[in-house]
């Protein structure tokens, strides 16, 4: 018979890296993965099976459906916000059509094994779009239903996929004679910028923070592509992974919404530079704003209201900015570049 498992798409990416390690440590269920790129050997050892390929390949998903009872999906595969601006159609294909395929896959799994598949979707702060710096300053900590007018292809994709998730969970084929919805238990987190000690992101627009820190640790000069006063929320990767797992394991009756903001701290780019300099004195960090990427970050909120995540499923990030730097990023990044 088919074996129970957890499926992770985009498993070789930044979040996948931290998630596989944590899930494997906790050993709930075997993990299977889909990615174009093979996993690093140390992660590959922790998964039951890697499928190398694209989430758009129907035969690959069909093969998984025939071999496994997927109980939980972490659908992490995506083209991030900067990259998708250069290839918006491909961005849409991967981010929207890919998500639609995975939702449909989860529906088929749910129908075949009879339980709801918990579907974790990493949405993003990019789902917001504030029209001006004045509006951003006045908005303060934005709630999930405010300012939903993203300016990027990626942000539009994320916002729309939140709606698709709700559709599958609650209204799928609502005119059919029998009820078919309820087989996908869709849960989304709007992530802030994420900072990991283990990986450097590629193709995002919040990348200035992790790039600045990793460049300083490598002893390389860094020209930051946003102004020093630029402010958006961030979180370190262990807290992001914890949040995903907490939401995945939350009692359905506690979840009053499907999409939740989360954040841990929201320094300006200038404040991040100060912290980096305190740890790497003499680091060469300058500001050379790229006005177009700047405009994207300016359209994202300076802060988000994550009260619903805290009260519904116990979001409680361990690391504030100082602890994130001092206790997580610095020791691990130093160790990483010493090797
Ligand atoms: N960090 C992502 C990006 O910059 C947003 O989700 O694209």
Short mmCIF file of C-alpha atoms and ligand atoms in Angstrom, two decimals:
data_model
loop_
_atom_site.label_atom_id
_atom_site.label_comp_id
_atom_site.label_asym_id
_atom_site.label_seq_id
_atom_site.Cartn_x
_atom_site.Cartn_y
_atom_site.Cartn_z
CA UNK A 1 0.00 0.00 0.00
CA UNK A 2 1.02 3.62 -0.34
CA UNK A 3 3.16 5.05 2.41
CA UNK A 4 2.27 8.17 4.45
CA UNK A 5 4.59 11.11 3.87
CA UNK A 6 5.19 14.85 3.85
CA UNK A 7 5.88 16.48 0.48
CA UNK A 8 8.15 19.52 0.17
CA UNK A 9 8.40 21.36 -3.16
CA UNK A 10 11.27 23.75 -3.82
CA UNK A 11 13.09 21.71 -1.20
CA UNK A 12 16.58 22.90 -2.21
CA UNK A 13 15.70 26.53 -1.54
CA UNK A 14 16.31 28.63 1.55
CA UNK A 15 13.27 27.63 3.59
CA UNK A 16 13.48 23.99 2.46
CA UNK A 17 17.00 23.79 3.82
CA UNK A 18 15.92 24.64 7.36
CA UNK A 19 12.62 22.81 7.17
CA UNK A 20 14.05 19.44 6.10
CA UNK A 21 16.59 19.48 8.92
CA UNK A 22 13.91 20.25 11.52
CA UNK A 23 11.27 17.86 10.16
CA UNK A 24 13.77 15.03 9.88
CA UNK A 25 14.94 15.67 13.46
CA UNK A 26 11.37 15.44 14.71
CA UNK A 27 10.70 12.38 12.56
CA UNK A 28 6.91 12.77 12.18
CA UNK A 29 6.66 11.21 8.72
CA UNK A 30 9.02 10.32 5.89
CA UNK A 31 9.81 13.29 3.63
CA UNK A 32 9.69 13.33 -0.14
CA UNK A 33 10.83 16.33 -2.16
CA UNK A 34 10.50 17.92 -5.58
CA UNK A 35 13.10 20.32 -6.91
CA UNK A 36 14.97 20.98 -10.13
CA UNK A 37 18.21 20.88 -8.16
CA UNK A 38 19.37 17.91 -6.09
CA UNK A 39 19.54 18.40 -2.33
CA UNK A 40 22.91 18.86 -0.68
CA UNK A 41 24.20 15.43 0.41
CA UNK A 42 23.65 16.05 4.13
CA UNK A 43 19.99 16.89 3.47
CA UNK A 44 19.54 14.17 0.87
CA UNK A 45 20.34 11.61 3.56
CA UNK A 46 17.38 12.78 5.59
CA UNK A 47 14.68 12.35 2.96
CA UNK A 48 12.95 9.20 1.78
CA UNK A 49 12.92 10.17 -1.88
CA UNK A 50 13.90 13.14 -4.05
CA UNK A 51 12.04 13.75 -7.28
CA UNK A 52 14.16 15.85 -9.60
CA UNK A 53 11.98 17.89 -11.90
CA UNK A 54 9.53 20.74 -12.20
CA UNK A 55 6.31 21.14 -10.25
CA UNK A 56 4.68 21.70 -13.65
CA UNK A 57 5.33 18.09 -14.72
CA UNK A 58 2.01 16.27 -14.42
CA UNK A 59 3.53 12.81 -14.71
CA UNK A 60 5.80 13.50 -11.75
CA UNK A 61 2.85 14.44 -9.52
CA UNK A 62 0.88 11.42 -10.80
CA UNK A 63 3.77 9.17 -9.91
CA UNK A 64 3.84 10.54 -6.38
CA UNK A 65 0.05 10.10 -6.14
CA UNK A 66 0.41 6.46 -7.10
CA UNK A 67 3.25 5.79 -4.66
CA UNK A 68 2.49 7.88 -1.55
CA UNK A 69 -0.31 9.01 0.73
CA UNK A 70 0.71 12.61 1.12
CA UNK A 71 -0.63 13.95 4.41
CA UNK A 72 1.08 17.36 4.45
CA UNK A 73 2.40 19.58 1.65
CA UNK A 74 4.89 22.40 2.13
CA UNK A 75 4.70 24.09 -1.25
CA UNK A 76 7.85 26.21 -1.22
CA UNK A 77 8.77 26.33 -4.91
CA UNK A 78 8.59 29.86 -6.35
CA UNK A 79 10.34 32.47 -8.45
CA UNK A 80 11.01 35.43 -6.14
CA UNK A 81 10.08 39.05 -6.61
CA UNK A 82 13.13 40.51 -8.36
CA UNK A 83 13.59 37.59 -10.71
CA UNK A 84 9.92 37.43 -11.67
CA UNK A 85 10.05 41.07 -12.85
CA UNK A 86 12.44 40.02 -15.62
CA UNK A 87 10.34 37.04 -16.71
CA UNK A 88 6.78 37.73 -15.57
CA UNK A 89 5.19 34.98 -17.65
CA UNK A 90 7.53 32.36 -16.25
CA UNK A 91 6.95 33.85 -12.80
CA UNK A 92 3.23 33.38 -13.28
CA UNK A 93 3.70 29.86 -14.63
CA UNK A 94 5.76 28.66 -11.68
CA UNK A 95 4.08 30.71 -8.97
CA UNK A 96 0.44 30.40 -10.05
CA UNK A 97 0.13 27.45 -12.42
CA UNK A 98 2.56 25.51 -10.25
CA UNK A 99 0.54 26.23 -7.12
CA UNK A 100 -2.68 25.33 -8.91
CA UNK A 101 -1.17 21.99 -9.89
CA UNK A 102 -0.10 21.33 -6.31
CA UNK A 103 -3.53 22.28 -4.95
CA UNK A 104 -5.11 19.93 -7.46
CA UNK A 105 -2.64 17.24 -6.47
CA UNK A 106 -3.54 17.74 -2.79
CA UNK A 107 -7.25 17.52 -3.68
CA UNK A 108 -6.61 14.21 -5.50
CA UNK A 109 -4.59 12.88 -2.55
CA UNK A 110 -7.33 13.94 -0.12
CA UNK A 111 -9.99 12.27 -2.25
CA UNK A 112 -7.95 9.09 -2.51
CA UNK A 113 -7.07 8.65 1.16
CA UNK A 114 -10.12 10.35 2.60
CA UNK A 115 -8.51 12.90 4.92
CA UNK A 116 -7.82 16.59 4.40
CA UNK A 117 -4.27 17.27 3.20
CA UNK A 118 -2.70 20.08 5.25
CA UNK A 119 -1.30 22.46 2.64
CA UNK A 120 1.23 25.01 3.87
CA UNK A 121 1.70 27.96 1.58
CA UNK A 122 4.42 30.57 2.06
CA UNK A 123 2.85 33.81 0.95
CA UNK A 124 4.74 37.04 1.39
CA UNK A 125 4.90 40.61 2.50
CA UNK A 126 4.99 41.21 -1.27
CA UNK A 127 1.21 40.63 -1.27
CA UNK A 128 0.96 44.21 0.00
CA UNK A 129 1.35 47.34 -2.08
CA UNK A 130 1.46 50.79 -0.51
CA UNK A 131 1.24 53.61 -3.00
CA UNK A 132 3.74 56.05 -1.42
CA UNK A 133 6.22 56.51 1.40
CA UNK A 134 3.68 58.78 3.11
CA UNK A 135 1.08 56.02 3.02
CA UNK A 136 3.68 53.53 4.28
CA UNK A 137 4.60 55.78 7.21
CA UNK A 138 0.94 56.39 8.07
CA UNK A 139 -0.09 52.72 7.71
CA UNK A 140 1.96 51.43 10.66
CA UNK A 141 1.49 47.69 11.26
CA UNK A 142 -0.79 46.53 8.45
CA UNK A 143 -3.44 43.85 8.88
CA UNK A 144 -3.93 40.97 6.46
CA UNK A 145 -6.90 42.55 4.68
CA UNK A 146 -5.36 45.99 4.17
CA UNK A 147 -3.34 47.36 1.23
CA UNK A 148 -3.74 44.25 -0.92
CA UNK A 149 -2.62 45.93 -4.15
CA UNK A 150 0.78 44.43 -4.92
CA UNK A 151 2.98 46.09 -7.53
CA UNK A 152 5.07 43.04 -8.48
CA UNK A 153 4.20 39.95 -10.52
CA UNK A 154 5.37 37.84 -7.56
CA UNK A 155 3.12 39.77 -5.15
CA UNK A 156 0.12 39.40 -7.49
CA UNK A 157 0.88 35.67 -7.79
CA UNK A 158 1.07 35.20 -4.02
CA UNK A 159 -2.14 37.11 -3.34
CA UNK A 160 -4.04 35.22 -6.02
CA UNK A 161 -2.77 31.84 -4.79
CA UNK A 162 -4.07 32.67 -1.32
CA UNK A 163 -7.50 32.96 -2.99
CA UNK A 164 -6.97 29.72 -4.91
CA UNK A 165 -6.13 27.98 -1.63
CA UNK A 166 -9.34 29.24 -0.05
CA UNK A 167 -11.27 28.13 -3.14
CA UNK A 168 -9.94 24.57 -2.92
CA UNK A 169 -10.44 24.40 0.83
CA UNK A 170 -13.98 25.74 0.96
CA UNK A 171 -15.65 26.02 -2.43
CA UNK A 172 -14.06 23.49 -4.81
CA UNK A 173 -16.62 22.40 -7.46
CA UNK A 174 -19.39 23.91 -5.37
CA UNK A 175 -22.06 23.07 -7.95
CA UNK A 176 -21.31 19.34 -8.08
CA UNK A 177 -23.94 16.99 -6.65
CA UNK A 178 -21.63 15.75 -3.90
CA UNK A 179 -19.46 17.92 -1.67
CA UNK A 180 -15.87 17.77 -2.86
CA UNK A 181 -14.33 20.61 -0.88
CA UNK A 182 -12.71 20.07 2.49
CA UNK A 183 -9.99 17.77 1.16
CA UNK A 184 -7.38 20.55 1.17
CA UNK A 185 -6.72 22.21 4.53
CA UNK A 186 -5.05 25.37 3.21
CA UNK A 187 -2.92 27.46 5.59
CA UNK A 188 -0.78 30.42 4.51
CA UNK A 189 1.84 32.57 6.17
CA UNK A 190 2.78 35.97 4.76
CA UNK A 191 6.50 35.83 5.44
CA UNK A 192 8.58 38.94 6.02
CA UNK A 193 12.12 39.11 4.62
CA UNK A 194 14.00 36.03 5.85
CA UNK A 195 17.61 35.85 6.95
CA UNK A 196 19.43 32.53 7.12
CA UNK A 197 22.96 31.75 8.28
CA UNK A 198 23.08 28.66 6.09
CA UNK A 199 22.09 30.04 2.69
CA UNK A 200 22.14 33.28 0.72
CA UNK A 201 18.89 34.01 -1.13
CA UNK A 202 18.70 34.61 -4.84
CA UNK A 203 16.22 36.65 -6.79
CA UNK A 204 14.38 38.36 -3.92
CA UNK A 205 14.04 42.04 -3.17
CA UNK A 206 14.51 41.75 0.59
CA UNK A 207 17.91 40.18 -0.18
CA UNK A 208 19.85 43.30 0.83
CA UNK A 209 19.79 42.29 4.51
CA UNK A 210 21.17 38.76 4.15
CA UNK A 211 23.55 39.86 1.37
CA UNK A 212 25.02 42.60 3.58
CA UNK A 213 25.61 40.22 6.49
CA UNK A 214 27.09 37.40 4.40
CA UNK A 215 29.33 39.81 2.43
CA UNK A 216 30.76 41.26 5.65
CA UNK A 217 31.44 37.77 7.01
CA UNK A 218 33.27 36.87 3.80
CA UNK A 219 35.30 40.09 4.02
CA UNK A 220 33.78 41.42 0.78
CA UNK A 221 32.58 44.97 0.07
CA UNK A 222 28.82 45.39 -0.29
CA UNK A 223 26.84 48.17 -1.95
CA UNK A 224 23.31 48.02 -0.57
CA UNK A 225 20.63 48.49 -3.24
CA UNK A 226 18.20 50.39 -0.97
CA UNK A 227 18.44 53.64 1.03
CA UNK A 228 19.53 53.48 4.70
CA UNK A 229 16.04 54.54 5.90
CA UNK A 230 14.32 51.61 4.11
CA UNK A 231 12.30 49.57 6.59
CA UNK A 232 10.44 46.27 6.27
CA UNK A 233 9.91 43.38 8.71
CA UNK A 234 12.36 40.49 8.88
CA UNK A 235 12.77 37.20 10.71
CA UNK A 236 15.60 34.70 11.08
CA UNK A 237 15.18 31.30 9.45
CA UNK A 238 14.79 29.10 12.57
CA UNK A 239 11.79 31.21 13.60
CA UNK A 240 10.36 31.02 10.08
CA UNK A 241 10.62 27.22 10.11
CA UNK A 242 9.12 27.04 13.62
CA UNK A 243 6.22 29.19 12.47
CA UNK A 244 5.53 26.90 9.49
CA UNK A 245 5.57 23.84 11.73
CA UNK A 246 3.39 25.47 14.38
CA UNK A 247 0.80 26.45 11.81
CA UNK A 248 0.98 22.99 10.20
CA UNK A 249 0.24 21.34 13.55
CA UNK A 250 -2.40 23.77 14.80
CA UNK A 251 -5.87 22.43 15.60
CA UNK A 252 -8.14 23.38 12.70
CA UNK A 253 -10.76 24.73 15.11
CA UNK A 254 -8.27 27.36 16.34
CA UNK A 255 -7.66 28.83 12.91
CA UNK A 256 -9.97 31.78 12.35
CA UNK A 257 -8.34 32.74 9.07
CA UNK A 258 -6.38 31.07 6.29
CA UNK A 259 -3.72 33.71 5.79
CA UNK A 260 -1.56 35.03 8.62
CA UNK A 261 1.02 37.81 8.88
CA UNK A 262 4.13 37.04 10.88
CA UNK A 263 7.20 39.10 11.77
CA UNK A 264 9.89 39.37 14.41
CA UNK A 265 11.71 42.72 13.98
CA UNK A 266 11.82 45.55 11.47
CA UNK A 267 15.13 47.37 11.31
CA UNK A 268 16.02 49.94 8.68
CA UNK A 269 18.81 49.04 6.24
CA UNK A 270 20.98 51.60 8.07
CA UNK A 271 20.35 49.88 11.41
CA UNK A 272 21.30 46.52 9.90
CA UNK A 273 24.54 48.10 8.66
CA UNK A 274 25.31 49.40 12.18
CA UNK A 275 24.82 45.95 13.67
CA UNK A 276 26.98 44.33 11.02
CA UNK A 277 29.71 46.91 11.59
CA UNK A 278 29.66 46.28 15.32
CA UNK A 279 30.45 42.62 14.64
CA UNK A 280 32.74 43.09 11.64
CA UNK A 281 34.51 46.39 12.31
CA UNK A 282 35.87 47.88 9.13
CA UNK A 283 33.36 46.04 6.89
CA UNK A 284 32.94 47.99 3.67
CA UNK A 285 29.17 48.58 3.38
CA UNK A 286 27.93 51.47 1.27
CA UNK A 287 24.53 52.49 -0.09
CA UNK A 288 23.94 52.63 -3.82
CA UNK A 289 20.16 52.52 -4.23
CA UNK A 290 18.74 50.89 -7.31
CA UNK A 291 15.70 53.12 -7.70
CA UNK A 292 13.56 50.43 -9.26
CA UNK A 293 14.21 47.77 -6.64
CA UNK A 294 13.91 50.52 -4.03
CA UNK A 295 10.40 51.29 -5.26
CA UNK A 296 9.40 47.66 -4.72
CA UNK A 297 10.64 47.63 -1.12
CA UNK A 298 9.04 51.04 -0.54
CA UNK A 299 5.69 49.51 -1.54
CA UNK A 300 5.98 46.85 1.20
CA UNK A 301 4.83 47.74 4.71
CA UNK A 302 7.29 48.86 7.39
CA UNK A 303 5.51 46.61 9.86
CA UNK A 304 2.76 43.99 9.93
CA UNK A 305 0.17 43.17 12.58
CA UNK A 306 0.72 39.50 13.46
CA UNK A 307 -1.71 39.44 16.38
CA UNK A 308 -3.93 36.80 14.74
CA UNK A 309 -1.00 34.37 14.31
CA UNK A 310 0.01 34.93 17.93
CA UNK A 311 -3.45 34.30 19.33
CA UNK A 312 -4.70 31.56 16.96
CA UNK A 313 -1.69 29.27 16.76
CA UNK A 314 0.88 30.64 19.17
CA UNK A 315 3.37 32.44 16.94
CA UNK A 316 6.22 33.38 19.27
CA UNK A 317 9.53 34.14 17.52
CA UNK A 318 12.50 33.37 19.74
CA UNK A 319 14.82 35.90 18.18
CA UNK A 320 14.51 39.67 18.20
CA UNK A 321 17.03 41.64 16.16
CA UNK A 322 19.80 41.59 18.78
CA UNK A 323 19.39 37.91 19.61
CA UNK A 324 18.95 36.97 15.96
CA UNK A 325 22.31 38.55 15.23
CA UNK A 326 24.21 37.67 18.37
CA UNK A 327 22.94 34.18 19.09
CA UNK A 328 22.01 32.79 15.67
CA UNK A 329 23.48 34.60 12.66
CA UNK A 330 26.95 35.59 13.82
CA UNK A 331 28.15 32.34 15.35
CA UNK A 332 26.82 30.26 12.46
CA UNK A 333 27.97 32.56 9.69
CA UNK A 334 31.44 32.85 11.19
CA UNK A 335 31.63 29.10 11.43
CA UNK A 336 30.39 28.72 7.86
CA UNK A 337 33.04 30.96 6.30
CA UNK A 338 35.83 29.66 8.52
CA UNK A 339 35.44 26.23 6.91
N1 LIG B 1 11.72 37.77 0.27
C1 LIG B 1 10.92 37.68 -0.90
C2 LIG B 1 11.44 38.51 -2.00
O1 LIG B 1 12.14 39.43 -1.72
C3 LIG B 1 9.55 38.11 -0.61
O2 LIG B 1 8.77 37.03 -0.30
O3 LIG B 1 11.10 38.25 -3.11
#
